Amino acid sequence: MTERTDYHIGGTPPETPGNDAAAGPWPATTVVGSRQPRIDAYERVSGTAVYPHDVSLPGMLHGAILRCPHAHARVLAVDTAAAEKMPGVAAVITAATPGADIPWYERDGGFASTLFDPHCRHQGEEVAAVAAETPLQAVDAIRAIRVTYEELPFVVDDTAALAPGAPAIHDGGNLIGEPRVRSRGDIAAGFAEAEVVVEGVYRTSCQIHAPMEPHGSVARWDGNRLTVWDSTQGVYDVQERLAAALELPRSSVRVIGPYMGGGFGSKLETGKYTVIATLLARMTARPVKIFLPREDCFTSTGNRPANTMTIKIGAKADGTLTAIEYASSGSGGAYFGDAGTGALPAYLYQVANLHAIDTTVHTNAGKARPMRAPGVPQAAWALEQAMDELAAKLGLDPLELRLRNIPATLQAGPGLPFTSQHLRECLVKGAEAFGWAEAVARPPDEGHLRRGVGLAAGMWFYSGGPPSTVVVKLHADGSANLNMGASDIGCGTKTWAAMIVAEELGVPLEQIQVEHADTATTQYATSSGGSKTVPSDSPAVLAAARSVKHQLIGFAAEQLGVPADDLVYADLALTSRSDPSKTLKVTEIGMLGRRGVVVGTGYREPNPEGSFTAPTCAQFCEVEVDTRTGGLRILRFLGAHDSGRVLNRLTFDNQVFGGMAMGIGLGVTEERVLDRQTGRMVNANLHDYKIPTMLDVAGDHACLPIDEPDHAFNTTGAKGLGEPATIPTAAAVGNAVARALGVRISDAPLTPRRILDALAAQRKEA
Amino acid sequence: MLPKFSHLRPATLREALAALDASDARIHGGGTDLVGCLRDRVFTTERVVSLSAIPELRGIAATGDGGLRIGATATLTEIAGHPAIADRFTAIADAARVVASPQLRNQGTIAGNLCQKPRCWYYRGDFHCLRKGGELCYAYEGENQHHCIFGGDLCYIVHPSDTAPALAALGAVCRVSSASATRSVPVDRLHVPPSVDPRRETVLEPDEVVTELVLPAPPAGLRSSYLKIRSRNAWDFALAGVALALVFDGDIVRSARVFLSGAAPVPWRSTAVEAAITGQALDAATIAAAASAAVAGAEPLSGNAYKLALFEGLVAGQLEAIRG
């Protein structure tokens, strides 16, 4: 069984056909791998880029959604009479509105809820909505709606959700699905073989995606044709979901989202707000815009669940792992989120005997959604700190312990080989660049400021693959258009795609325009999630460019009267090998001039059978802890990443720095706080919920790519990076703090409170 | 979303004071707290009176007796960067420098910082708490890791201002005007503890405006400082903070004023620390005694006992630093 995280909605993954031009690896590159600023940097920083939040249409109304303030309640009555009479109000929608009973939240092939479910299972559930002439009128109107609630007993603590007598959030209790078990070998025999065993319980807190652009959409109808501007990670997924919800053919639903302000996984799922906007737009025959207030993004658009992870590792005296036993639990929220974390302990290290179980429960809180490597940074927090505990007990350097347990093959099923896997290089080269040996040899600090270094490794299990279709259009003047469906969720998709075209065809970057993320005008792509946009779409871009090149070579061969295989294509010109006087610029190709354009279509071909692709990484950091105040400073960080070929070194580095920043959030500052008395979130704003600032991340950070193209995997040799970049970060900080203090703090985030409490406990023991 | 209100921006203090006679009018200094409170429906108003166009409320200048006058609408950025303040009233510059974020310091005023509303997440959130006219303090049995360890009584907020403890330590006095009168209120008597009234933060009446802050001339041997610890290194309020204003005679502390932030519903004068160091040289034993004294009698809640160690560590560190 190989690991697959489902990042697209439903159905069997479709396939794309093969390509007509044979595609071997690049011999050498000049554009690909260089440092290129984003081709749309000017638009982004100058404000001329039109994000969905910026869309303003003639006659557009503004929507607002009334949400349940209670953790668990039943709507008994909704009185909209006053709201309907308020100035500017054009439409009010509730569960009672005809056409609003749209099923929502899939379970067991059916649905467990509706758009405005009167059974509100968490704070922030949708109760009603309004469209009005101005945003303020819409907000005034939802406040004027009178809702009678019956408050119900609630549970927001996931460890209490399965206790006898806990309020049932759905029929059938609070367990979501059956616990997932990963198992191999003989766990008892593995521990019997062990000479050293460590055990521990580790916890992480609930993290919120909090993208810069809030969630929202603009919907407009033209007869039965619907156009939606959506801040989404995948326009085709939204098209599919809207078509199903509204019972329209997909061809009648156009979803547009070329610029979007971040999602981190929270915008993979189609929002209720999008459907509500379409319904209000249909009721009023006017475009409707709904963007969520920031508070609603905290309560109602997903989260990385808190996890409690129990881990036991056995090893021989030389550090060879003999067994891992792992149990993780967490909350999927009031609907069917996944809080599983068992993949990393199952796959990161070579170990024959393993038992890992994931339990996911319902609580009266927002549904978990995939968040940047779902489950894996949490698992790293447990596994990689337990590995350091094991190293200490064995008297081994933590680096050495990991090097002794690098997996030779995928640690599951038949033990597939990796298409490429450079975990050893990440650890060794990373340690060298960081100065690990010197840092661990340094004597411990004496005073109240204690420095420490830590490392952690990581692996990601979702490789990407078909389908993807890309079109490249070369104009007679030698400029090019690139057309692809993928969203650019902040990772520089447009730029690396243009770089591939520039590399292959020699068209200067500034003469390449990219159209993308529009279901009406751009080609099919799966959503941007799972670190799979580069590995899924870059081979299709390359194939499309090669198709153009192949056609140009054919035209030029005919025009020059030489065989096609005699021609060399370089710098937008074709030259005969046998007679270099026979040469032609691309713009001089007669057929190109007569046709106006040459169109090349590229498809993502299937991944190789019988192998597994897994980006790997190791991160290293140095921290300083003030034992008097519990203050934690991250002094430096280094990420060594094997993500195959580097397409754009600048965005590669920045992706790693961004991943580290988010990992520092998980490890040091961020935590959703739910009030135990009411079940409501008390820090649903950007001040009380502490996203790290520039002063909280490392002042000195570095990225070390292990730039080895994975040509067994795909034609560009690139693997994913976005998620690996945040996997080991929090764990590396945890290990550094433990080394600095001589005490391990098993619960994240490492706030002054937790550090001071741990130091107090340490003093008590001493 | 904001309530509907009229916005007046008079050019003179007299006009502003006249406009404040309306019953629920609110004063706008820099707006960094007011706008958030209105948006979050902490309170509402039908009239906002802005002080931002009144020249006489601005500026920072030396007084004839060697002290300093800080206009009520001087921004935190102006104060943080003012050479005389950094040099002679260091604690105030220290405090202004660590408020919020650069954008907020550019906009926020010194009087607004003194008169800001609490940051308690129940008070700011959709909870009808005691301070907002409800019946209970949710923090008492709820999520109280940021709440007070001293002075809690029905309400368990901490006062959010960084500049208040610094100004109080240095003996600053607010000049306060209404349409009918003018008075002086020392900063250390500006704030109202919940034991007196849990629904009021300052002694100011709705029609009163802080017009300026006056600092006495620093005595010879004065050293002052302010430091806060927060869970994020920018744009965050104090988990714990301490303002010191010590008058040294050689190595001996002749007099001391010590105020804590993040400790209590008002800037908290720690007479215990003052007593522990007055007349003493700041040697290790004295500092240890002062650190313990800082939390003597503290009454932590279920989630904030860590603040005891934090205040001890903070006070010890700051006393070491000021000793030089």
Short mmCIF file of N, CA and C in Angstrom, two decimals, chain A residues 69 135-136 139-140 143 293-295 628-629 632 669 673-678 680-683 686-693 695-696 752-753 756-757 763, chain B residues 1-2 4 39-41 119 121-122 126-127 136 138 141-143 145 229-237 239 302-303 305-306 309-310 313-314 316-317 320:
data_model
loop_
_atom_site.label_atom_id
_atom_site.label_comp_id
_atom_site.label_asym_id
_atom_site.label_seq_id
_atom_site.Cartn_x
_atom_site.Cartn_y
_atom_site.Cartn_z
N PRO A 69 -23.35 31.41 16.89
CA PRO A 69 -22.32 31.80 17.86
C PRO A 69 -22.00 30.70 18.87
N PRO A 135 -21.49 46.41 1.60
CA PRO A 135 -21.07 45.43 2.60
C PRO A 135 -21.62 45.78 3.99
N LEU A 136 -21.68 47.06 4.31
CA LEU A 136 -22.16 47.44 5.64
C LEU A 136 -23.64 47.14 5.80
N VAL A 139 -24.03 43.49 6.51
CA VAL A 139 -23.72 43.14 7.90
C VAL A 139 -24.83 43.60 8.84
N ASP A 140 -25.32 44.83 8.62
CA ASP A 140 -26.44 45.31 9.45
C ASP A 140 -27.62 44.36 9.33
N ARG A 143 -27.30 41.08 11.21
CA ARG A 143 -27.46 41.32 12.66
C ARG A 143 -28.93 41.51 13.04
N PRO A 293 -15.25 37.70 6.83
CA PRO A 293 -14.45 38.46 7.79
C PRO A 293 -13.37 37.54 8.37
N ARG A 294 -12.32 38.11 8.85
CA ARG A 294 -11.19 37.32 9.34
C ARG A 294 -11.62 36.35 10.44
N GLU A 295 -12.51 36.76 11.31
CA GLU A 295 -12.94 35.89 12.40
C GLU A 295 -13.52 34.59 11.85
N ARG A 628 15.18 32.75 32.51
CA ARG A 628 14.48 33.61 33.46
C ARG A 628 13.08 33.96 32.99
N THR A 629 12.94 34.15 31.68
CA THR A 629 11.66 34.66 31.17
C THR A 629 10.95 33.67 30.26
N LEU A 632 12.22 32.62 23.86
CA LEU A 632 12.91 31.72 22.91
C LEU A 632 13.25 32.53 21.67
N THR A 669 4.68 29.57 18.44
CA THR A 669 3.74 30.67 18.75
C THR A 669 2.26 30.38 18.58
N VAL A 673 -7.24 28.72 20.70
CA VAL A 673 -7.70 28.55 22.08
C VAL A 673 -9.22 28.56 22.09
N LEU A 674 -9.79 27.47 22.56
CA LEU A 674 -11.25 27.37 22.69
C LEU A 674 -11.60 27.51 24.16
N ASP A 675 -12.56 28.35 24.43
CA ASP A 675 -12.99 28.57 25.81
C ASP A 675 -13.68 27.31 26.33
N ARG A 676 -13.17 26.80 27.44
CA ARG A 676 -13.72 25.54 27.96
C ARG A 676 -15.16 25.69 28.45
N GLN A 677 -15.56 26.93 28.75
CA GLN A 677 -16.90 27.14 29.31
C GLN A 677 -17.98 27.22 28.24
N THR A 678 -17.60 27.71 27.05
CA THR A 678 -18.60 27.94 26.00
C THR A 678 -18.28 27.21 24.71
N ARG A 680 -16.32 28.36 22.53
CA ARG A 680 -16.04 29.35 21.49
C ARG A 680 -14.55 29.67 21.44
N MET A 681 -14.10 30.02 20.24
CA MET A 681 -12.70 30.38 20.08
C MET A 681 -12.49 31.79 20.63
N VAL A 682 -11.50 31.94 21.50
CA VAL A 682 -11.26 33.27 22.08
C VAL A 682 -10.20 34.06 21.32
N ASN A 683 -9.45 33.39 20.48
CA ASN A 683 -8.39 34.14 19.79
C ASN A 683 -8.57 34.10 18.27
N LEU A 686 -6.12 38.16 14.28
CA LEU A 686 -4.68 38.09 13.97
C LEU A 686 -3.80 38.68 15.06
N HIS A 687 -4.41 39.26 16.08
CA HIS A 687 -3.56 39.69 17.20
C HIS A 687 -3.44 38.60 18.25
N ASP A 688 -4.56 38.04 18.67
CA ASP A 688 -4.51 37.05 19.75
C ASP A 688 -4.02 35.69 19.27
N TYR A 689 -4.22 35.40 17.98
CA TYR A 689 -3.66 34.19 17.40
C TYR A 689 -2.30 34.57 16.84
N LYS A 690 -1.25 33.98 17.36
CA LYS A 690 0.09 34.53 17.13
C LYS A 690 0.81 33.88 15.94
N ILE A 691 0.62 34.47 14.80
CA ILE A 691 1.42 34.05 13.65
C ILE A 691 2.79 34.71 13.81
N PRO A 692 3.87 33.97 13.57
CA PRO A 692 5.19 34.57 13.78
C PRO A 692 5.41 35.80 12.89
N THR A 693 6.09 36.78 13.44
CA THR A 693 6.48 37.95 12.65
C THR A 693 7.92 37.76 12.18
N LEU A 695 10.34 39.10 13.34
CA LEU A 695 11.23 39.07 14.50
C LEU A 695 11.17 37.73 15.23
N ASP A 696 10.29 36.85 14.80
CA ASP A 696 10.16 35.55 15.47
C ASP A 696 10.81 34.42 14.68
N PRO A 752 6.47 31.06 26.33
CA PRO A 752 7.13 31.28 27.63
C PRO A 752 6.45 30.49 28.75
N ARG A 753 5.14 30.37 28.66
CA ARG A 753 4.41 29.63 29.69
C ARG A 753 4.89 28.18 29.77
N LEU A 756 8.61 28.01 30.98
CA LEU A 756 8.78 28.29 32.41
C LEU A 756 8.18 27.17 33.27
N ASP A 757 7.05 26.63 32.84
CA ASP A 757 6.46 25.52 33.59
C ASP A 757 7.40 24.31 33.58
N ARG A 763 13.31 22.04 38.13
CA ARG A 763 13.89 22.44 39.42
C ARG A 763 13.31 21.60 40.56
N MET B 1 -17.53 45.53 11.36
CA MET B 1 -18.13 46.70 10.73
C MET B 1 -18.47 47.74 11.80
N LEU B 2 -18.30 48.99 11.45
CA LEU B 2 -18.44 50.05 12.43
C LEU B 2 -19.89 50.50 12.57
N LYS B 4 -22.81 53.45 12.99
CA LYS B 4 -22.94 54.76 12.35
C LYS B 4 -22.68 55.84 13.41
N ARG B 39 -15.40 48.29 15.91
CA ARG B 39 -15.61 47.18 14.99
C ARG B 39 -16.00 45.91 15.74
N ASP B 40 -15.34 45.68 16.86
CA ASP B 40 -15.62 44.45 17.63
C ASP B 40 -16.83 44.63 18.56
N ARG B 41 -17.48 45.77 18.48
CA ARG B 41 -18.69 46.04 19.28
C ARG B 41 -18.43 45.92 20.78
N ARG B 119 -7.23 44.30 26.76
CA ARG B 119 -7.12 43.37 25.64
C ARG B 119 -7.65 41.99 25.99
N TRP B 121 -9.33 38.67 26.00
CA TRP B 121 -10.01 38.13 24.82
C TRP B 121 -11.50 37.89 25.06
N TYR B 122 -11.90 37.83 26.27
CA TYR B 122 -13.34 37.75 26.53
C TYR B 122 -13.97 39.14 26.37
N ASP B 126 -16.92 38.06 21.67
CA ASP B 126 -18.38 38.08 21.73
C ASP B 126 -18.85 37.42 23.03
N PHE B 127 -18.39 37.96 24.15
CA PHE B 127 -18.76 37.44 25.47
C PHE B 127 -19.30 38.61 26.28
N LEU B 136 -20.51 37.89 34.76
CA LEU B 136 -19.34 37.19 35.28
C LEU B 136 -18.10 37.47 34.43
N TYR B 138 -15.41 35.75 32.53
CA TYR B 138 -15.18 34.43 31.93
C TYR B 138 -13.76 33.93 32.19
N GLU B 141 -12.68 31.28 35.38
CA GLU B 141 -12.66 29.82 35.27
C GLU B 141 -12.36 29.37 33.85
N GLY B 142 -11.89 30.29 33.04
CA GLY B 142 -11.70 29.97 31.63
C GLY B 142 -10.24 29.99 31.19
N GLU B 143 -10.01 30.60 30.04
CA GLU B 143 -8.67 30.59 29.43
C GLU B 143 -7.94 31.83 29.95
N GLN B 145 -4.53 32.33 30.77
CA GLN B 145 -3.06 32.34 30.78
C GLN B 145 -2.46 33.73 30.67
N ILE B 229 8.04 41.14 28.40
CA ILE B 229 8.17 39.83 27.79
C ILE B 229 6.83 39.52 27.13
N ARG B 230 6.90 39.01 25.93
CA ARG B 230 5.66 38.73 25.19
C ARG B 230 5.83 37.40 24.48
N SER B 231 4.74 36.86 24.01
CA SER B 231 4.85 35.55 23.38
C SER B 231 5.22 35.66 21.91
N ARG B 232 5.25 36.88 21.40
CA ARG B 232 5.69 37.11 20.03
C ARG B 232 6.51 38.38 20.07
N ASN B 233 7.55 38.46 19.27
CA ASN B 233 8.51 39.54 19.44
C ASN B 233 8.13 40.87 18.82
N ALA B 234 6.97 40.93 18.20
CA ALA B 234 6.43 42.21 17.73
C ALA B 234 4.93 42.10 17.80
N TRP B 235 4.27 43.26 17.83
CA TRP B 235 2.82 43.32 17.79
C TRP B 235 2.22 42.39 18.85
N ASP B 236 2.63 42.63 20.08
CA ASP B 236 2.10 41.80 21.16
C ASP B 236 2.16 42.58 22.47
N PHE B 237 1.19 42.32 23.31
CA PHE B 237 1.14 42.96 24.62
C PHE B 237 1.99 42.18 25.60
N LEU B 239 3.19 39.86 28.46
CA LEU B 239 2.85 38.81 29.43
C LEU B 239 3.28 39.30 30.80
N SER B 302 -5.85 29.57 37.28
CA SER B 302 -5.53 28.19 36.92
C SER B 302 -4.45 28.09 35.85
N GLY B 303 -4.35 29.09 34.97
CA GLY B 303 -3.45 28.95 33.83
C GLY B 303 -2.31 29.92 33.78
N ALA B 305 0.16 30.55 36.49
CA ALA B 305 1.16 30.48 37.56
C ALA B 305 2.57 30.70 37.02
N TYR B 306 2.74 30.43 35.72
CA TYR B 306 4.06 30.67 35.12
C TYR B 306 4.49 32.12 35.27
N ALA B 309 7.22 32.89 38.06
CA ALA B 309 8.63 32.71 37.66
C ALA B 309 9.04 33.79 36.67
N LEU B 310 8.11 34.14 35.80
CA LEU B 310 8.42 35.14 34.78
C LEU B 310 8.73 36.49 35.42
N GLY B 313 12.07 36.38 37.21
CA GLY B 313 13.19 36.42 36.28
C GLY B 313 13.35 37.79 35.65
N LEU B 314 12.22 38.38 35.30
CA LEU B 314 12.25 39.69 34.65
C LEU B 314 12.78 40.76 35.60
N ALA B 316 14.62 40.38 38.29
CA ALA B 316 16.05 40.14 38.57
C ALA B 316 16.91 40.64 37.41
N GLY B 317 16.49 40.29 36.20
CA GLY B 317 17.27 40.69 35.02
C GLY B 317 17.34 42.19 34.87
N GLU B 320 19.60 43.77 37.51
CA GLU B 320 21.01 43.58 37.12
C GLU B 320 21.40 44.56 36.03
#
